[in-house]
C-alpha cells in the first residue's frame, strides 16, 4: 500500500499535486528511497508475444508482492512509444516504470534467410550496452534481473552488477523441458535419432516430443537455441507462464532432479497464467458488434501478432468460414508466400488495407454473419466476450492462455516457432482444442476441411466436451493466480528471495 494512504486527505492532495509534476523515473526513485521497496528490473525481448507477458509479470510483482519494478524493452521499432505501452498495458502504478531502450538496427546484418530466433538474439546483443548504461545510471540498483527466455544473454549484465538472475519463460513448461534438456542430449546418438531417423525425443518424466511437433530450431541444431538452453540452466530461478493443472506431468518432471529438474540451482516457478486483463478503453466497433450476437455463437480467427498465410490459403480460409455458416470475427493480414511469420517484428500500423486478396464478394456475402478486421484486434477483450464460442488460433502461447482463462475452446492451426508443440499440449495433453490432420506444415488446407473443423468446435457433440474441459480449466486458472493459489505462491517465493537479497545487500553496504 502506498504511504500516501497514511496521511490526512488535505496533505495528501497537496503531496499528489507536487508529486505529479515530477518525471516518472524520478518519481520511482524517490518512492523506492522513501519506502524501502525492493526494486527489480525486467527485460522484454522484441515482439508483442514477449512484451505482453513481461508487462503483466511486472504489474503482478508490483501489485501483489510489494516490489517496485522497471521494465526494459528491447525493440527495433523506433515508432513504439512509452506512453503507447503504458496505455495498452493499463500501467498506472507509481512503483512500475517502463523504459524503451534505444531502438536497435540489425537490418544491415539480416536477409530473408535469417530466422526469428537469430534476429532476436542479435537485437538483444545490440541492446546490452544501453541496458548496462541504464542500470548503471540508477541510483538504487535493482536486486534482480528477470529476462524473458530470448534475452538470457543479458545475464552477463546481471553478473556485472551482482544481481539475481531469473528467466521468465513466456511459453509452456513442455517447451522449457525440451530447451533445457536439449543441450544434454548426446549430439551423435540422441539428436541423430530424432533428426535423421525421425524418432520422438524422450525427455525424462515428460510426454515424448514427436518429430512432427518438434521446434524447428532444435531440428536445425541451432546454436543460439542450444546456448539459450544452457543459459537458462544458470539462472537463480526459472519462472514459467503455466500452472499445475495445465501441465502436471511436465512440471513434476521439472521439479524432480532425477528427471529434468535443475533445482536447487535453478528451481522452476509456474506463475501463470499471466495474461493481459481486459481494458475497457479498448471497447470499440468490434465489441459493439459482439454485443448483438447470441451467446457463444462467434468464432474468433487470429494468427497472433505476426502470423501470415499464403494467398491460396487465405482464399481457402475465407471459403471455409463462409461455408461453415457460423458467425466469425477474422483478423486478416495481407498474404505472404513461404513465410508464415512474415510480420513478427513489424508494427501493425494503420489499417489501410483494401482486402482485395479475399474472394470476390466475400465481404458482401458474409457481412451479416462475419466481421473482418485488418491486422490487429483487441484480442483479450474479444475472447472475454460472452458471444465468443471458439477460437481458431495459431497457438501462440499468450493466445492459448487467453483462450483458456476465458473458457473458449480452440481450433489449433500452428504456424511457426514452438506452436506445433503448443498445439499438441492443447489438443492432446489437455483436450481443450481440436485439430485437423490436414494441418500439415506444408501445403494448403482446403475449404471443406476448414468448414468441418469449425462445425466440430461450434456445433458438434465433440465440441461440447472440449468446451466443458476448457471451462473447468478456466476455474483452475483463476484459482492458481488468486491470493493463496499455486502460481500466486510461486511468485511470492521469488519476491521473498528478492527481499531477502536486498536486506543482505543493505546489511553489507551498511
Ligand atoms: N494480439 C492482439 N491482437 C491481435 C493479435 C494479437 O491483441 O490482433 C495479442 C494477443 O492477445 C497476444 C499477443 O498479441 O497477447 C500474441 O502473442 P502470442 O504468444 O499468442 O503469439 P505471437 O504473436 O507471439 O506469435
mmCIF file of N, CA and C in Angstrom, residues 148 259 316 479:
data_model
loop_
_atom_site.group_PDB
_atom_site.id
_atom_site.type_symbol
_atom_site.label_atom_id
_atom_site.label_comp_id
_atom_site.label_asym_id
_atom_site.label_seq_id
_atom_site.Cartn_x
_atom_site.Cartn_y
_atom_site.Cartn_z
ATOM 1 N N UNK A 148 13.182 -12.331 -20.317
ATOM 2 C CA UNK A 148 12.416 -13.393 -20.949
ATOM 3 C C UNK A 148 13.397 -14.353 -21.620
ATOM 4 N N UNK A 259 14.725 -36.280 -12.958
ATOM 5 C CA UNK A 259 14.134 -36.163 -14.306
ATOM 6 C C UNK A 259 14.759 -34.960 -15.025
ATOM 7 N N UNK A 316 -8.830 -20.099 -49.225
ATOM 8 C CA UNK A 316 -9.492 -21.313 -48.708
ATOM 9 C C UNK A 316 -10.108 -21.048 -47.335
ATOM 10 N N UNK A 479 -8.057 -19.807 -9.945
ATOM 11 C CA UNK A 479 -7.584 -20.187 -8.605
ATOM 12 C C UNK A 479 -6.072 -20.039 -8.496
#
